[in-house]
Coordinates of C-alpha atoms in Angstrom, one line a residue:
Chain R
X102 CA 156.1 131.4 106.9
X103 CA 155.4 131.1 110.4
X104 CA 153.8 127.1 111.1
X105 CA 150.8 126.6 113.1
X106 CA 150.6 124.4 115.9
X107 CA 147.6 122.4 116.5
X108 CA 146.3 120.1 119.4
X109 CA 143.0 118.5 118.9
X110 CA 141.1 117.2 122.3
X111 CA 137.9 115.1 122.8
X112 CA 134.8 117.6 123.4
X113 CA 133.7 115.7 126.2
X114 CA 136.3 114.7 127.9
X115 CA 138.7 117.0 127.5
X116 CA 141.6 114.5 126.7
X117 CA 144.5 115.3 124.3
X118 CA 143.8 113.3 121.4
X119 CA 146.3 114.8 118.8
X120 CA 149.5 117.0 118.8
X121 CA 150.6 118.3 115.2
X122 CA 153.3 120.5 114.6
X123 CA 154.4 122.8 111.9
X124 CA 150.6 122.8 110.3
X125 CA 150.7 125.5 107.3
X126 CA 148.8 128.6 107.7
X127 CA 146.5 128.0 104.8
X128 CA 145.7 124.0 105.9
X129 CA 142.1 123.2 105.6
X130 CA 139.7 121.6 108.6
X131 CA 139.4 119.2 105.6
X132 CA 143.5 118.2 105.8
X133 CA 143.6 118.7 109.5
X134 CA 140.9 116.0 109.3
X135 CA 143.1 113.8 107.1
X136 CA 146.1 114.3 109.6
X137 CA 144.5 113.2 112.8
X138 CA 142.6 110.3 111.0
X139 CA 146.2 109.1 110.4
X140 CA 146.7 108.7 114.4
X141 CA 143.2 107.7 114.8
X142 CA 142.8 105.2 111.9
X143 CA 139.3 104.5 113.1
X144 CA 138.1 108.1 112.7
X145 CA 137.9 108.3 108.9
X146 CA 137.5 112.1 107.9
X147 CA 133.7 111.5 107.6
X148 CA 133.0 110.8 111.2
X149 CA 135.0 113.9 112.7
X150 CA 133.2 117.1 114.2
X151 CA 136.1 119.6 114.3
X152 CA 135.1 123.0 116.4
X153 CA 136.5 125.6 118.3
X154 CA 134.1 125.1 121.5
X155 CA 133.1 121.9 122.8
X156 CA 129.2 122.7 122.9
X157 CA 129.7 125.0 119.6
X158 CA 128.9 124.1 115.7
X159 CA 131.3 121.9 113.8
X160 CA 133.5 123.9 111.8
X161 CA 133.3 123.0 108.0
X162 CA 136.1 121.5 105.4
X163 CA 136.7 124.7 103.5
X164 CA 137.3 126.9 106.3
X165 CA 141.1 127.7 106.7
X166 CA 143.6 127.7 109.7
X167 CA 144.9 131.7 109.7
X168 CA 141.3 132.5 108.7
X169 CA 140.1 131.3 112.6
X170 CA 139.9 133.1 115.5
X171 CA 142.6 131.2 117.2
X172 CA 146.1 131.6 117.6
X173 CA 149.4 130.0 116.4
X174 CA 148.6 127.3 119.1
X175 CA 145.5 126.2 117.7
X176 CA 143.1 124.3 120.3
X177 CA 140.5 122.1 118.7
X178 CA 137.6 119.7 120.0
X179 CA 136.4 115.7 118.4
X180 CA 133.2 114.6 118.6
X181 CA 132.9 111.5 117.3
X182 CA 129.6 111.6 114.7
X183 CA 129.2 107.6 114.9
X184 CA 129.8 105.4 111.6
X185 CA 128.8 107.1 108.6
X186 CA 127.2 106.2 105.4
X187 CA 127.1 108.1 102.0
X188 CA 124.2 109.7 100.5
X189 CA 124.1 108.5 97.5
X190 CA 124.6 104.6 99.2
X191 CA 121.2 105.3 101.5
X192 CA 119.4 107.0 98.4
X193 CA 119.9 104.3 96.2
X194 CA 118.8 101.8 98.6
X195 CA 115.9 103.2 99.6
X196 CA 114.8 104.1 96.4
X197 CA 115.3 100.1 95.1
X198 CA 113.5 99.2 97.4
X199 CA 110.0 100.3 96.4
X200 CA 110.7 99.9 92.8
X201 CA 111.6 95.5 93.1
X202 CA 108.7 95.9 96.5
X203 CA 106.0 97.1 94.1
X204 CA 107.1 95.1 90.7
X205 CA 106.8 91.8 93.3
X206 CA 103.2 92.5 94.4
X207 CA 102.1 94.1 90.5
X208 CA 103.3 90.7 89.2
X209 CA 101.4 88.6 91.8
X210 CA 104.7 86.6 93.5
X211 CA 103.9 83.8 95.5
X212 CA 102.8 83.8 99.1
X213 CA 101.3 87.4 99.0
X214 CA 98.0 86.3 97.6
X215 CA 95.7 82.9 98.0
X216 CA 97.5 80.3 95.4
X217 CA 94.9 80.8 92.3
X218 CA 96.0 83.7 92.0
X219 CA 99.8 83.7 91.5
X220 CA 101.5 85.4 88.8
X221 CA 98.0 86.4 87.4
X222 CA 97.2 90.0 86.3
X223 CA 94.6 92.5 87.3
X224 CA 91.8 93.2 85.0
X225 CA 91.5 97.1 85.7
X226 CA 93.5 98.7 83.7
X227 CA 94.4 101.7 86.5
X228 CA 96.0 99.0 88.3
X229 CA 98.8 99.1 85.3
X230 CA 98.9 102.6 85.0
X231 CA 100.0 102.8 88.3
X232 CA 102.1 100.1 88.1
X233 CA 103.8 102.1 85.6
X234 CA 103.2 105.5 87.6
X235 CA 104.9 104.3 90.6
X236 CA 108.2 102.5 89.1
X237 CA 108.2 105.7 86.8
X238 CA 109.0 107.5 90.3
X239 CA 111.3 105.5 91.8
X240 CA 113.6 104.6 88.1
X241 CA 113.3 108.8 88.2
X242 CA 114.8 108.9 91.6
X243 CA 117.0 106.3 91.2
X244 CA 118.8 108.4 87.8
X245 CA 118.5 112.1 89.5
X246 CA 120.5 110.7 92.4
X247 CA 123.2 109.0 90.1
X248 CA 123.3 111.9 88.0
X249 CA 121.9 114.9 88.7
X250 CA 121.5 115.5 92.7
X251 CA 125.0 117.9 93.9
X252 CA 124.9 116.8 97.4
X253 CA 126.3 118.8 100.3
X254 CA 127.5 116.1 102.7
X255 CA 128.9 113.0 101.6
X256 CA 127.7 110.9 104.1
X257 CA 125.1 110.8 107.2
X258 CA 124.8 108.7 110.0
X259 CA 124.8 104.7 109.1
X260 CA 121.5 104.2 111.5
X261 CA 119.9 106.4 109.0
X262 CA 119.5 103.6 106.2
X263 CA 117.8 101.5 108.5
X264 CA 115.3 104.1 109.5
X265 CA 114.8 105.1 106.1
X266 CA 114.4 102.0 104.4
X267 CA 111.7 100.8 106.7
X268 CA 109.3 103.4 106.1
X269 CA 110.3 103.3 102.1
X270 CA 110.1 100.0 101.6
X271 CA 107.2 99.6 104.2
X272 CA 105.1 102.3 102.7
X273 CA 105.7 100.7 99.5
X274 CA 104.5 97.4 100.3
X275 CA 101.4 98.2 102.5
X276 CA 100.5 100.4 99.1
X277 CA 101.5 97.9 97.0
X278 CA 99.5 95.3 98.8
X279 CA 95.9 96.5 98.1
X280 CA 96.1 98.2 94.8
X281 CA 97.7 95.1 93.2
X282 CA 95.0 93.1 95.1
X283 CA 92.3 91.0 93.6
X284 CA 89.8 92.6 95.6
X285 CA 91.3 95.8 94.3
X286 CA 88.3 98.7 93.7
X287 CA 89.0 101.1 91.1
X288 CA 88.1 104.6 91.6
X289 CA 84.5 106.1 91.8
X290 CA 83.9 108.5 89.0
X291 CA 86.2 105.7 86.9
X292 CA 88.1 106.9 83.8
X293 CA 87.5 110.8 83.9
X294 CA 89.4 110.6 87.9
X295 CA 92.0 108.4 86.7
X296 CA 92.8 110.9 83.7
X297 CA 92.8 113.7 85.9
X298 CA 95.4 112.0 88.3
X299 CA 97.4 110.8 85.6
X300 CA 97.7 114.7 84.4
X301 CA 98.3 116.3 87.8
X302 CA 101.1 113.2 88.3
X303 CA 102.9 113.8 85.5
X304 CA 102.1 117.8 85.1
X305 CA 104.2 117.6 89.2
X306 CA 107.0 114.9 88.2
X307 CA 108.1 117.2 85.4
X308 CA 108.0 119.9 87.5
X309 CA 109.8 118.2 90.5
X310 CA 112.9 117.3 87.5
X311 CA 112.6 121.0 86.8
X312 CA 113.4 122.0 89.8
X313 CA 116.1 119.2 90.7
X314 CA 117.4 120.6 87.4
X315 CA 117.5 124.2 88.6
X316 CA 119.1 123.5 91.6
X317 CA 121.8 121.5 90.2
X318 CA 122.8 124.5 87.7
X319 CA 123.1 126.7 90.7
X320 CA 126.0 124.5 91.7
X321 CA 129.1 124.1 90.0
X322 CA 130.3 120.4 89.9
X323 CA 131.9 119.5 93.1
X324 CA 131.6 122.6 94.9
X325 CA 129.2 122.9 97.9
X326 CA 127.9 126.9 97.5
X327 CA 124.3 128.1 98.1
X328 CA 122.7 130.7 96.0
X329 CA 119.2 131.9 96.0
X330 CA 117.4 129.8 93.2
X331 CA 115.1 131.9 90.6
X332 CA 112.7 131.4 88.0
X333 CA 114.2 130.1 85.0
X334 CA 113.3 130.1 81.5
X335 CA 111.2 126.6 82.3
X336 CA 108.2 127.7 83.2
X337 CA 107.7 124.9 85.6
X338 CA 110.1 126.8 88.1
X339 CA 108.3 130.1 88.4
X340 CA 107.1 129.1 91.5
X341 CA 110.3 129.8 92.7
X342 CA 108.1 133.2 93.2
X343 CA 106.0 132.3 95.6
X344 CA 107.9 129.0 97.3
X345 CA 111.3 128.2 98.8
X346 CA 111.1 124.3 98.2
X347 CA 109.0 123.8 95.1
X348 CA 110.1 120.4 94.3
X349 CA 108.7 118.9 98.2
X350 CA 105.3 121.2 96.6
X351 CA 105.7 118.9 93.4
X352 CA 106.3 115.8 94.8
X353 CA 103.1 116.4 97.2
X354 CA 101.4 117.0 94.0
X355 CA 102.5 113.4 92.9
X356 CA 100.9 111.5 95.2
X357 CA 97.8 113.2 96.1
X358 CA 98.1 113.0 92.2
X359 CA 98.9 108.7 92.7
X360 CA 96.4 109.0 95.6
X361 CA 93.6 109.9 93.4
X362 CA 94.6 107.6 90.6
X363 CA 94.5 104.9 93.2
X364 CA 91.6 105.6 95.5
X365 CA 94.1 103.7 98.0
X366 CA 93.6 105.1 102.0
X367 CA 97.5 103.6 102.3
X368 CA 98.5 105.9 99.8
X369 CA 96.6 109.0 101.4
X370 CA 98.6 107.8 104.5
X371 CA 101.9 107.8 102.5
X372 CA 101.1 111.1 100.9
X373 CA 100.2 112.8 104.6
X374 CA 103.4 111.7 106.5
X375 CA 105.5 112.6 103.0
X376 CA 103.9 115.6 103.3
X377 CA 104.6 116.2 107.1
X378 CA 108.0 115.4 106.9
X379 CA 108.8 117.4 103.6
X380 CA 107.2 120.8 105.4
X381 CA 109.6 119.8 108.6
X382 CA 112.5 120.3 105.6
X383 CA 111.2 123.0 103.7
X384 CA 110.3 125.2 106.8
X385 CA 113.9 124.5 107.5
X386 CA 115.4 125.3 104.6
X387 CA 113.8 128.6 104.1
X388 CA 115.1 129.3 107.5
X389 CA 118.5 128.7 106.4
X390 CA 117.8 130.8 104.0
X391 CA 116.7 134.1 105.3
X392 CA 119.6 133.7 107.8
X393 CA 121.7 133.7 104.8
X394 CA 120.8 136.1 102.6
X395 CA 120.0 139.1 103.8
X396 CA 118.1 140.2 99.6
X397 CA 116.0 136.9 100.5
X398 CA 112.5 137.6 98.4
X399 CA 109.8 137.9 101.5
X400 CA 107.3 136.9 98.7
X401 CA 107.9 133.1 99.3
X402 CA 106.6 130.5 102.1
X403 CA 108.3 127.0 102.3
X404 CA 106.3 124.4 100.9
X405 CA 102.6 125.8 100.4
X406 CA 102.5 129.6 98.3
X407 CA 101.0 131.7 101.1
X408 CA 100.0 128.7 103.5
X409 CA 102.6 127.0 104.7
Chain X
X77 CA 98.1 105.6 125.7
X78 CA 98.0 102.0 126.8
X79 CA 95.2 102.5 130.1
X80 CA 93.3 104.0 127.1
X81 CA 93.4 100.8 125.0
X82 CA 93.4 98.4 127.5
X83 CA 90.1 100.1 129.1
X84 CA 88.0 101.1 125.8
X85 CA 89.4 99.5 123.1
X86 CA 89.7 95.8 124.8
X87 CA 87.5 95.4 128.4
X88 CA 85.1 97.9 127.1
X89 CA 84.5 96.5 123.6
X90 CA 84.3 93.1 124.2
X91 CA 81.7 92.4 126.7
X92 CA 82.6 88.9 127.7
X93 CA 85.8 89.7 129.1
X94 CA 84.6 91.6 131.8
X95 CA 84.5 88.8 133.9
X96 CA 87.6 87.5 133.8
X97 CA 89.8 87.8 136.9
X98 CA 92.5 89.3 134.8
X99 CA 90.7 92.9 134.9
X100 CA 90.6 92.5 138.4
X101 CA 94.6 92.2 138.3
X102 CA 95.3 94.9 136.4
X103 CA 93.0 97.4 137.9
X104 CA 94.2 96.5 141.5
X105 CA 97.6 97.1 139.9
X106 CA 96.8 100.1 138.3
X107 CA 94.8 101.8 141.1
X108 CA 97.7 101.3 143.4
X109 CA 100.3 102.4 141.5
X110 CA 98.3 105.5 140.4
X111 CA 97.3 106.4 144.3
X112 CA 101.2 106.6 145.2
X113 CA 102.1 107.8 141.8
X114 CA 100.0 111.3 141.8
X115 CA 100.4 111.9 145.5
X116 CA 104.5 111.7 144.7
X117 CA 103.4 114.5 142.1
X118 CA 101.5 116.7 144.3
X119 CA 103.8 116.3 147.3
X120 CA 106.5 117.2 144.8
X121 CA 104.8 120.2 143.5
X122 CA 103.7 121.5 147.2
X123 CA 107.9 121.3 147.8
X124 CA 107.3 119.0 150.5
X125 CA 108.2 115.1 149.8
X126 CA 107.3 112.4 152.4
X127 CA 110.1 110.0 151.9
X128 CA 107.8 107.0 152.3
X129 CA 106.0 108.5 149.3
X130 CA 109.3 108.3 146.9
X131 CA 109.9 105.3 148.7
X132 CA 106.7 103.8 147.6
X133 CA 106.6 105.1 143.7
X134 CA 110.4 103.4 143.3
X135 CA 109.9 100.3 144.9
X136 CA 106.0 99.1 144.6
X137 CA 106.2 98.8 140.9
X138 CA 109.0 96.1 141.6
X139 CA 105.7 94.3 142.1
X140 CA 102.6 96.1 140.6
X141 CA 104.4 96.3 137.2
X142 CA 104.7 92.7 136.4
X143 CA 100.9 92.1 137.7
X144 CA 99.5 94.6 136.3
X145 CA 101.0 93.6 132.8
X146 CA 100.3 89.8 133.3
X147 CA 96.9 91.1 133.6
X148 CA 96.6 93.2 130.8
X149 CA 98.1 90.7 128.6
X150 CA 95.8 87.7 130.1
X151 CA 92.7 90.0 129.5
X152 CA 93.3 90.6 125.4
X153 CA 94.3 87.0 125.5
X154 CA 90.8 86.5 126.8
X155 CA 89.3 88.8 124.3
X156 CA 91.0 86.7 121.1
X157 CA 88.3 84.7 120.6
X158 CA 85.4 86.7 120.5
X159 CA 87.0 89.7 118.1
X160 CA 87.8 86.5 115.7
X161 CA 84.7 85.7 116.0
X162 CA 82.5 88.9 115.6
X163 CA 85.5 90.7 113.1
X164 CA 85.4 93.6 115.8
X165 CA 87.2 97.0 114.7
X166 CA 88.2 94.9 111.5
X167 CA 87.7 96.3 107.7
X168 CA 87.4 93.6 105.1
X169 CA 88.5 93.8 101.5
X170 CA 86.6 94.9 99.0
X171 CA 85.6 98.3 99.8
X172 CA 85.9 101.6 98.2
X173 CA 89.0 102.8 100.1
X174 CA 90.8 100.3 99.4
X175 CA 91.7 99.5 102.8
X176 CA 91.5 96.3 105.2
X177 CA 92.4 96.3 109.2
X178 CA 92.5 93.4 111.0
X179 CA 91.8 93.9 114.6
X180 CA 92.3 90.1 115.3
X181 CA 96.1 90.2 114.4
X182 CA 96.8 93.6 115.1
X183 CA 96.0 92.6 119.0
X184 CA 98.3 89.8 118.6
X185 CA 101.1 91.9 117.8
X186 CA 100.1 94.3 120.6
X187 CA 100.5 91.7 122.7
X188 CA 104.3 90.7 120.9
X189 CA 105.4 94.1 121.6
X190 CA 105.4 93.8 125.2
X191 CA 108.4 91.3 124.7
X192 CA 110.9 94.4 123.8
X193 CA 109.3 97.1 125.9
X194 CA 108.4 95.6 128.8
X195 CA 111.7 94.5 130.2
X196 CA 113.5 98.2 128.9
X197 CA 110.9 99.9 130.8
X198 CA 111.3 97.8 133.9
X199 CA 115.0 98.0 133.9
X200 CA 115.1 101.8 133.5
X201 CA 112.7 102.8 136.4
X202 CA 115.3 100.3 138.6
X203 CA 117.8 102.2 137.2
X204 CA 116.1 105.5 138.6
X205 CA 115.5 103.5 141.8
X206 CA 118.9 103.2 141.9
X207 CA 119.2 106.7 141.4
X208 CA 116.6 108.3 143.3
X209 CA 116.8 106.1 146.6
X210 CA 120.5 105.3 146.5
X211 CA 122.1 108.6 147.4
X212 CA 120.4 109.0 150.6
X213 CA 122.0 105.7 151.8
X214 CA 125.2 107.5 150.7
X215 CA 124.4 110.5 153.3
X216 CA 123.5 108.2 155.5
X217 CA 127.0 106.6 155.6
X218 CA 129.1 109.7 155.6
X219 CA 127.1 110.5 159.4

């Protein structure tokens, strides 16, 4: 079996970073990560972009030495991606957040309100439901990313947590704020809106765990493929006909569901740049999509069936 | 974004502050700085650059930057008072929306946020002084 050899240089600068020799033909990106992390003990495996051009995409784990268009000399490029962080780390934190944020304000903590009111209770009962609405959400999101998320990095860039916890937990206290706050006004048309938003909440959360639990049974565990996700026999995923990311179309449905409940402007805010940002994803990933698979139903938009 | 605020939202809105030499400072500061700034733009555009002009846009503000922010910042200091006083722009608690804005602090904090931007702006256009100007003493050294 003829060995590869493989010399690894710095995208930018050209320099020679790493000489291996006698590299098996069938060695992954993945091990040739391992090995130069071994002569660069500050580039863990998480932090390496490995590719063939120095201005060209990062080549992935999987992909295997004989299998690139290179020869027995193999010439790669580093860029350094900048600490990393895991997925699962930043979800949990940021997810936390809003659930101990809200809970603090709900319960009237100290130094939030004037003093006579401290540790007292509202006396509208929406302001409970929501309570119970809200940390619903986040103990949700909290178990679907300790359980059932299949994630296809491992990690993303450490400044990341810092970006994302500050609008989470943010959001979460400006909301928190005024709908736990003795001046708090419940909504106009009173019980009949707050039923109606507690149905379209729930009637969306189920249907963003539907999805969550579609998508994780189009993945076996630890593997990283992408298929094409269909209706199931749940009928809260055939909207997989007419959308590519139906659970950002559920969790929009939440919270203008939680917006209506609350008859909170912060929350319409929350819901709006949620929103935003989750059609910047969705647009996204039904671009990936269509690049990918060629059978790609033309039936579906992104986020919004037929809109958006 | 912030000529905007500083004209409508501050020396507009609040009447009594219009006569306070600060708008005076920053007006100066910002008519002179705009005068060299948008001639530098057309000159640029017509392909045919003056080098006083450049000169000018990268080394005035050395000056005009600093007054024309001590100016901006002593006219919403000037303004504090009568916003507290009248609640203008400000949303109180309880109302249907749920909402409150409080214009009083939120200038306040305007007025913290200079601290951060003001120096990283003024160090990056002397960087691009730097830049822009140095090279040409370069060529003038290799003659």
């Amino acid at each position: 079996m003829k060995h590869y050899e493989v010399e690894i240089l710095d995208a930018k600068t050209k320099d020679k970073l790493c000489f291996l020799d006698k590299v098996e033909p069938n060695a992954t990106i993945g091990e040739i990560k391992s090995m130069f992390h071994r002569s660069h003990p500050q580039f863990y495996p998480a932090r390496q972009s490995i590719r063939l051009d120095p201005k060209g995409k990062s080549l992935k784990d999987e992909d295997v030495l004989q299998h690139l268009p290179v020869g027995t000399t193999a010439t790669f490029y580093f860029r350094d991606l900048g600490a990393q962080i895991s997925w699962v780390t930043v979800f949990l934190t940021e997810y936390a957040g809003p659930l101990v944020i809200y809970l603090m304000f709900y319960f009237r903590v100290p130094f939030i309100y004037a003093p006579k009111y401290d540790f007292t209770t509202s006396k509208h009962w929406v302001v409970h439901l929501a309570c119970m609405c809200h940390s619903f959400h986040y103990v949700k999101r909290l178990l679907e990313t300790l359980f059932v998320h299949r994630f296809s990095h491992g990690t993303m860039p450490l400044r990341n947590i810092f970006k994302n916890c500050t609008y989470y937990w943010g959001f979460a206290a400006w909301m928190a704020y005024y709908i736990n706050h003795p001046l708090y006004t419940p909504p106009i048309y009173g019980e009949q809106q707050v039923k109606l938003a507690l149905i379209i909440f729930l009637f969306c959360q189920i249907g963003n765990f539907s999805i969550h639990i579609a998508l994780r049974n189009l993945r076996p565990p630890g593997s990283k493929t992408r298929k094409i996700p269909y209706p199931t026999k749940n009928p809260f995923t055939w909207i997989f006909l007419l959308v590519s990311c139906p659970n950002y179309t559920y969790e929009l449905g939440s919270w203008l569901g939680f917006t209506l409940m609350t008859q909170c402007l912060p929350v319409a805010f929350f819901t709006m740049v949620g929103f935003i940002q989750m059609t910047v994803w969705a647009k996204g990933k039904h671009r990936s999509y269509l690049k990918e698979f060629r059978d790609y139903p033309t039936l579906r938009s992104p986020i919004l069936p037929f809109v958006l | 974004m912030s000529r905007v605020f500083l004209t409508w939202a501050v020396t507009h809105s609040v009447i009594e502050v219009q006569s306070e030499d600060s708008v005076l400072l920053f007006v100066m500061a910002w008519t002179v700085t705009e005068i060299i700034r948008y001639s530098f733009y057309t000159f640029s555009l017509l392909n045919h650059l003056p080098y006083v002009i450049k000169w000018a846009r990268y080394t005035f503000f050395i000056v005009l930057y600093p007054m024309g922010v001590t100016g901006e910042l002593l006219t919403i200091y000037a303004a504090l008072p009568y916003v507290q006083k009248t609640g203008l722009f400000s949303v109180t608690l309880p109302n249907k929306y749920n909402f409150s804005f409080d214009y009083y602090t939120f200038l306040i904090l305007t007025m913290l946020s200079y601290i951060p931007l003001f120096p990283q702006l003024y160090f990056h256009m002397l960087r691009q002084r730097k830049k822009v100007l140095g090279h040409t003493q370069d060529y003038s050294k290799v003659e």
